[in-house]
GROMACS .gro file of N, CA, C and O in nm:
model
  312
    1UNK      N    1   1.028  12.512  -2.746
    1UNK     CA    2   1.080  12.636  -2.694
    1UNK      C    3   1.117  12.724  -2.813
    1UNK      O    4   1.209  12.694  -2.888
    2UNK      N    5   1.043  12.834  -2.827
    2UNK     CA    6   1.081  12.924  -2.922
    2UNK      C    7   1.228  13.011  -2.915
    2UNK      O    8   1.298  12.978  -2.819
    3UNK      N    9   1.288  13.122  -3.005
    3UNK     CA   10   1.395  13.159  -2.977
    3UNK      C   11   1.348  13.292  -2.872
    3UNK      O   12   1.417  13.356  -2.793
    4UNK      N   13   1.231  13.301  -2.900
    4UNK     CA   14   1.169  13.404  -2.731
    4UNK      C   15   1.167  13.401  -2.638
    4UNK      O   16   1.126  13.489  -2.562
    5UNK      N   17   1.230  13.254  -2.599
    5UNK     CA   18   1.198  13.188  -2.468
    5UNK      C   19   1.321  13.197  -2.412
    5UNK      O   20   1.341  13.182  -2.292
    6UNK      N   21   1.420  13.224  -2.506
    6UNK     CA   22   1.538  13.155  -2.442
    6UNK      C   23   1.615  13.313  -2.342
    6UNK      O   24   1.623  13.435  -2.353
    7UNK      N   25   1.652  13.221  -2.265
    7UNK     CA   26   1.708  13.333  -2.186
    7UNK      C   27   1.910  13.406  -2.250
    7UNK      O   28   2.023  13.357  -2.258
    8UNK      N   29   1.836  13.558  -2.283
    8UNK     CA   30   1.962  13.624  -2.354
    8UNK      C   31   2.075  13.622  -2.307
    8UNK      O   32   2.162  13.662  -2.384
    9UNK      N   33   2.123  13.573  -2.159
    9UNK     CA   34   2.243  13.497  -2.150
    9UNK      C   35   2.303  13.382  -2.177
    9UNK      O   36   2.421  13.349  -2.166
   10UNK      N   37   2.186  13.313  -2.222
   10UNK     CA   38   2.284  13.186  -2.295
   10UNK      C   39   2.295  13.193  -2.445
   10UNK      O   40   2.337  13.105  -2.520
   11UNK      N   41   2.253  13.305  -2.474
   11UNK     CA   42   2.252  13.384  -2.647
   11UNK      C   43   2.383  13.422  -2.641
   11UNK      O   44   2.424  13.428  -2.756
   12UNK      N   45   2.520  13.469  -2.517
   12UNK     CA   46   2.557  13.518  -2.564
   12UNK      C   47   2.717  13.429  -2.495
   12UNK      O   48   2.831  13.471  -2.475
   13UNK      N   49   2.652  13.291  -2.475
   13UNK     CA   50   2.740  13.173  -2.441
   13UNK      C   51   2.764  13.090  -2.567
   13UNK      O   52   2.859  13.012  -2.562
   14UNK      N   53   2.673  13.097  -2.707
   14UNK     CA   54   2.688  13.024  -2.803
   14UNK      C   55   2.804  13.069  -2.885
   14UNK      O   56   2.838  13.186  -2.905
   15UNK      N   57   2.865  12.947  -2.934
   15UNK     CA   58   3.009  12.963  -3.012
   15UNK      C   59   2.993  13.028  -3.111
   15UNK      O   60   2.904  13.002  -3.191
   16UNK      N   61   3.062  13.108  -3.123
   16UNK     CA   62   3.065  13.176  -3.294
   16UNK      C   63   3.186  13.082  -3.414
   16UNK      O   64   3.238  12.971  -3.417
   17UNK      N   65   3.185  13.207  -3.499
   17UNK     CA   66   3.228  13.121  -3.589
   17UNK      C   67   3.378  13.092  -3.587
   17UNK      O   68   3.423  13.005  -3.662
   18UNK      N   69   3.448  13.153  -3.516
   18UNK     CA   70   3.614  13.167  -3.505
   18UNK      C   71   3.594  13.040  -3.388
   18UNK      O   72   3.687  12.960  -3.398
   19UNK      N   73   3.508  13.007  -3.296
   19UNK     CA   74   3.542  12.905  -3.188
   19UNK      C   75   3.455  12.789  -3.240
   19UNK      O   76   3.486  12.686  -3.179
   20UNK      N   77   3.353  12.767  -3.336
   20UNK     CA   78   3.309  12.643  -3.422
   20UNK      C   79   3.438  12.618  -3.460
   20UNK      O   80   3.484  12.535  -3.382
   21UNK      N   81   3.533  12.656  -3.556
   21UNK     CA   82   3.643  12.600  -3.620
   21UNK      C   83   3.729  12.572  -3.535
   21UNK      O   84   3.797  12.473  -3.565
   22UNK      N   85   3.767  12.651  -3.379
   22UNK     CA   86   3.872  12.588  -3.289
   22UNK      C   87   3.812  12.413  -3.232
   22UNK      O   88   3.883  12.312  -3.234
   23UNK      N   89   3.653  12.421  -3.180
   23UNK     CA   90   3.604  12.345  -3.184
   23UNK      C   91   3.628  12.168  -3.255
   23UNK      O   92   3.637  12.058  -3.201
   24UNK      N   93   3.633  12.210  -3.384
   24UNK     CA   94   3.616  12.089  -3.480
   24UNK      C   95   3.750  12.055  -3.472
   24UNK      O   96   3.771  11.936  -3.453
   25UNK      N   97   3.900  12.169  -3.486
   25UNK     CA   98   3.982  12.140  -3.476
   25UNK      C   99   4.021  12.016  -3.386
   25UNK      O  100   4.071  11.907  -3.413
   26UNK      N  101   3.975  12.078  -3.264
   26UNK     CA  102   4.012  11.929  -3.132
   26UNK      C  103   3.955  11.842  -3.161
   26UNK      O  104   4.020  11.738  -3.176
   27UNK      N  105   3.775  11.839  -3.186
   27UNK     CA  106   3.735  11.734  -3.213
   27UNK      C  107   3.825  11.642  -3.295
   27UNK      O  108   3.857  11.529  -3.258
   28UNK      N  109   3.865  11.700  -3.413
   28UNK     CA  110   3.963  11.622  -3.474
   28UNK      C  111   4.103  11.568  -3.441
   28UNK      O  112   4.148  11.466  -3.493
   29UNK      N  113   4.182  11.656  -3.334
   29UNK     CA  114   4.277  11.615  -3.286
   29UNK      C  115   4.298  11.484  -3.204
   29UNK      O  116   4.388  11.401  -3.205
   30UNK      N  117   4.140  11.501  -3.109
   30UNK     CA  118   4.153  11.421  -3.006
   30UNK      C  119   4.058  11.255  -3.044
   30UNK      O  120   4.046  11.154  -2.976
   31UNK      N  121   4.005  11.291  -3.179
   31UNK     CA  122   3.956  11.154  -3.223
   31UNK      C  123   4.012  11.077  -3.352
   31UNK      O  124   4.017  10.959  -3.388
   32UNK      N  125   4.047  11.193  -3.399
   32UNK     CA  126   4.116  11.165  -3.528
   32UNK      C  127   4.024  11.146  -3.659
   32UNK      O  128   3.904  11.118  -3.661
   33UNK      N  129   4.100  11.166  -3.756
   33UNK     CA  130   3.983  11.156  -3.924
   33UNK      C  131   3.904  11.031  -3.901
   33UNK      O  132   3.783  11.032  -3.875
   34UNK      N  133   3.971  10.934  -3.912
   34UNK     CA  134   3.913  10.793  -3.922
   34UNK      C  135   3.810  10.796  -3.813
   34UNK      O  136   3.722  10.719  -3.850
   35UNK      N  137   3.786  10.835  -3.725
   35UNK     CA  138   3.696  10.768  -3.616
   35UNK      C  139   3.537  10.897  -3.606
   35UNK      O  140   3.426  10.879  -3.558
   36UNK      N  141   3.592  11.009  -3.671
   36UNK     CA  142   3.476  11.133  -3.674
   36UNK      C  143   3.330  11.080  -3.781
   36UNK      O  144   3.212  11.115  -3.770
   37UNK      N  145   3.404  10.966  -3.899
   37UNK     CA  146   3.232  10.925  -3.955
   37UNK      C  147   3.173  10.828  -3.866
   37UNK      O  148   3.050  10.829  -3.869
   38UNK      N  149   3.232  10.736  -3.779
   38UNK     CA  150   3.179  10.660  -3.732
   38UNK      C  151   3.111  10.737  -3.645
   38UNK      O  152   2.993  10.735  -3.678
   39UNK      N  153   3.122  10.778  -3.585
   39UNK     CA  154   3.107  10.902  -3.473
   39UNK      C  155   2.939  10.980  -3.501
   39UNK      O  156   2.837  10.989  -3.434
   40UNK      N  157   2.981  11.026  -3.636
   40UNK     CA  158   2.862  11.099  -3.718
   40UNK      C  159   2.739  10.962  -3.723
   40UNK      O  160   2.619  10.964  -3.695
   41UNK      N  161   2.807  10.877  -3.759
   41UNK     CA  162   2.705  10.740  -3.762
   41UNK      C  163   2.587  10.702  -3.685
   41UNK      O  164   2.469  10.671  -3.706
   42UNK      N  165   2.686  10.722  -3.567
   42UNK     CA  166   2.625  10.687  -3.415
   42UNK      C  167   2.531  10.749  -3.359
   42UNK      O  168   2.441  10.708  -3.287
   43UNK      N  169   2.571  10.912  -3.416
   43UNK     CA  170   2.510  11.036  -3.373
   43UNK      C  171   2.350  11.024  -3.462
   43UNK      O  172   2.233  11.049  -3.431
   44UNK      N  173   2.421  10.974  -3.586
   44UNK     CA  174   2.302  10.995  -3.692
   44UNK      C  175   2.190  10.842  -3.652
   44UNK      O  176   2.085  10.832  -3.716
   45UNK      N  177   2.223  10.741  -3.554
   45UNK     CA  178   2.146  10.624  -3.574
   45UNK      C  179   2.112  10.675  -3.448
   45UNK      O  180   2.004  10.621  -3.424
   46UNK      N  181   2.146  10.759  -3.339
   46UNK     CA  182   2.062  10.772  -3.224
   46UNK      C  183   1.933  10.886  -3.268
   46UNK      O  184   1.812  10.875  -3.248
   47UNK      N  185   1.994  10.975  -3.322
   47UNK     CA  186   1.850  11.054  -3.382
   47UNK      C  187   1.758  10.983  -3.424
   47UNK      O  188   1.639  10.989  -3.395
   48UNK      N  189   1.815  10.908  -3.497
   48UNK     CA  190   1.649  10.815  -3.618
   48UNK      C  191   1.573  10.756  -3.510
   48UNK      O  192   1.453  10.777  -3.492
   49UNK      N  193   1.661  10.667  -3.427
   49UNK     CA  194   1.556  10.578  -3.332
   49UNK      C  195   1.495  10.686  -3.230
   49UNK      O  196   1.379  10.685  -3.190
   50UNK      N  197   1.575  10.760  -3.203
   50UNK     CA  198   1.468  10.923  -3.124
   50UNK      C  199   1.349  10.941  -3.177
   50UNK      O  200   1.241  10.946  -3.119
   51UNK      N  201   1.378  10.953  -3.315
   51UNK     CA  202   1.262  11.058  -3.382
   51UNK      C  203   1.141  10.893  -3.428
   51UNK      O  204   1.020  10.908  -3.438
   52UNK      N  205   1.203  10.766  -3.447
   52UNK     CA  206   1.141  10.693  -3.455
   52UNK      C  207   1.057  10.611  -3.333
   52UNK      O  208   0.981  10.514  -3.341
   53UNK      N  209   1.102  10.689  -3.217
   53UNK     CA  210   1.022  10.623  -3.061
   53UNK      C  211   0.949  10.746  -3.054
   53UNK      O  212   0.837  10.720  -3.011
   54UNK      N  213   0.962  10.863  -3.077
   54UNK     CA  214   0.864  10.989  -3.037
   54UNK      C  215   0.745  10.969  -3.169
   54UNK      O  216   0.640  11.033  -3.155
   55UNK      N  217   0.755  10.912  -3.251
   55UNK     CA  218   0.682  10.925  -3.340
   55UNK      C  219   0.593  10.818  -3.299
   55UNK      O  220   0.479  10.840  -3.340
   56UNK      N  221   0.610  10.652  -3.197
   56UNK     CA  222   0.552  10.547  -3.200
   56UNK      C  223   0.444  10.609  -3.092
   56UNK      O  224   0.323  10.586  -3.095
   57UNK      N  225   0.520  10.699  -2.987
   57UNK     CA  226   0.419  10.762  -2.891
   57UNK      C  227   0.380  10.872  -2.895
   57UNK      O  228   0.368  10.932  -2.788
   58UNK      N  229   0.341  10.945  -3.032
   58UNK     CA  230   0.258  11.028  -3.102
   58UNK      C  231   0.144  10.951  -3.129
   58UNK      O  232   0.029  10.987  -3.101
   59UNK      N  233   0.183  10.810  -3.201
   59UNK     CA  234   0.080  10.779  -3.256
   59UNK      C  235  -0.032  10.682  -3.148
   59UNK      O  236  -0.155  10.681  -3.141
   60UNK      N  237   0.082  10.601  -3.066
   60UNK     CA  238  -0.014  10.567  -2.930
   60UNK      C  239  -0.077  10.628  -2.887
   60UNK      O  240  -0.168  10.568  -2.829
   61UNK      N  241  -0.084  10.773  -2.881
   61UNK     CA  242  -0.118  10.867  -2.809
   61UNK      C  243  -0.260  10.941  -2.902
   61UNK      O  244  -0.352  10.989  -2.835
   62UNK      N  245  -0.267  10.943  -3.025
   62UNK     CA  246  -0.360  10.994  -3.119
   62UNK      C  247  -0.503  10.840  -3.111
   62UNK      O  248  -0.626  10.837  -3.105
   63UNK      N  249  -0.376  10.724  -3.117
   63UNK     CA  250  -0.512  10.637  -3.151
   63UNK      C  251  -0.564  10.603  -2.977
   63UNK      O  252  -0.681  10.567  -2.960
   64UNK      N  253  -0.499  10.613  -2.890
   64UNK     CA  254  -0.648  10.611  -2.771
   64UNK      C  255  -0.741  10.768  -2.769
   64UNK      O  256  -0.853  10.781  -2.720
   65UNK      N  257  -0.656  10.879  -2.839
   65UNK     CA  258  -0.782  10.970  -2.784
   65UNK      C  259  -0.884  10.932  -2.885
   65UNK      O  260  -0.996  10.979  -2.868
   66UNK      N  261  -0.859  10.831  -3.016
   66UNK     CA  262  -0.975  10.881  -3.138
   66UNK      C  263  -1.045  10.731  -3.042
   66UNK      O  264  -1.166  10.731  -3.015
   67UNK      N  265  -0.971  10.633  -3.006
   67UNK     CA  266  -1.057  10.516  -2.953
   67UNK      C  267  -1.148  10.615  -2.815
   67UNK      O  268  -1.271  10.626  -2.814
   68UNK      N  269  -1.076  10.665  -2.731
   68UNK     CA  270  -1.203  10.718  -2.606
   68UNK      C  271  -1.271  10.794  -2.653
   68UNK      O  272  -1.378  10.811  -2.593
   69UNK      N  273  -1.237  10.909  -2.830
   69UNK     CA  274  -1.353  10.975  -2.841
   69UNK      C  275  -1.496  10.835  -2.940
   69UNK      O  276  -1.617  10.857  -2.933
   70UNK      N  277  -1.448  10.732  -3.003
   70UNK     CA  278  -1.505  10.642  -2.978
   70UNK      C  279  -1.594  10.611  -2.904
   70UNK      O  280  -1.708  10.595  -2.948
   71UNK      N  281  -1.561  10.595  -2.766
   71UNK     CA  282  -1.662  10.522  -2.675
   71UNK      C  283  -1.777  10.655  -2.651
   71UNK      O  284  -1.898  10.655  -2.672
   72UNK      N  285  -1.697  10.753  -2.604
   72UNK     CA  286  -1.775  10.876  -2.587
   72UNK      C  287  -1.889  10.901  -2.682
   72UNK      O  288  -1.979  10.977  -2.644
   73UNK      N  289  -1.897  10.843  -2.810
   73UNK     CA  290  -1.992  10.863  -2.916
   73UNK      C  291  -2.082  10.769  -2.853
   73UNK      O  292  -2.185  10.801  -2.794
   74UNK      N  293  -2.046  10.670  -2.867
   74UNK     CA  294  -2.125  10.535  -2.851
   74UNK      C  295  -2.227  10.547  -2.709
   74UNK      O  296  -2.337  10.494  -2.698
   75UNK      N  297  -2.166  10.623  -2.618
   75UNK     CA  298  -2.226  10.556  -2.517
   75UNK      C  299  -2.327  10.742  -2.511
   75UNK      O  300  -2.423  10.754  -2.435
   76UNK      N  301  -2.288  10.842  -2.587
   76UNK     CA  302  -2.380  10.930  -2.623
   76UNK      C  303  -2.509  10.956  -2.727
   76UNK      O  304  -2.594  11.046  -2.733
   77UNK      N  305  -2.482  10.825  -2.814
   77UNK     CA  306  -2.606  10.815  -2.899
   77UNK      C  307  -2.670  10.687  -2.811
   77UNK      O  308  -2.792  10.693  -2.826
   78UNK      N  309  -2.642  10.600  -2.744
   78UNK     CA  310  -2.701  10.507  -2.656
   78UNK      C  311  -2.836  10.592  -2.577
   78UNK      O  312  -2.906  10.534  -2.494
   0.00000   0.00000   0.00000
């Protein structure tokens, strides 16, 4: 989804910069210092395995079309 796509009312629902900092504030209040890297951790080990399962079915996905364009050869020079 490009930024063309997006519909200009929720352009004008995103936090700015005075409510990012009220934001982090609570975050911090209500989890505290100690528990915000673990936090980041968690956040940061669910991305990897995201980006590391979309990537396994990219590539599932590349090697049957090159295997059916495969057969498609084969059974066209036949």
């Amino acid at each position: 989804m490009t930024i063309l796509n997006v519909n200009p009312l929720l352009l004008t629902w995103m936090p700015t910069g005075g409510e990012m900092i009220v934001l982090l504030l609570i975050i911090v209040v209500l989890f505290g210092g100690k528990k915000i890297p673990e936090l980041a951790k968690g956040l940061g080990q669910g991305i990897r395995q995201f980006n590391e399962a979309k990537d396994g079915i990219k590539t599932e996905i590349e090697s049957g079309m090159k295997e059916k364009e495969k057969i498609n050869n084969t059974t066209n020079n036949a």
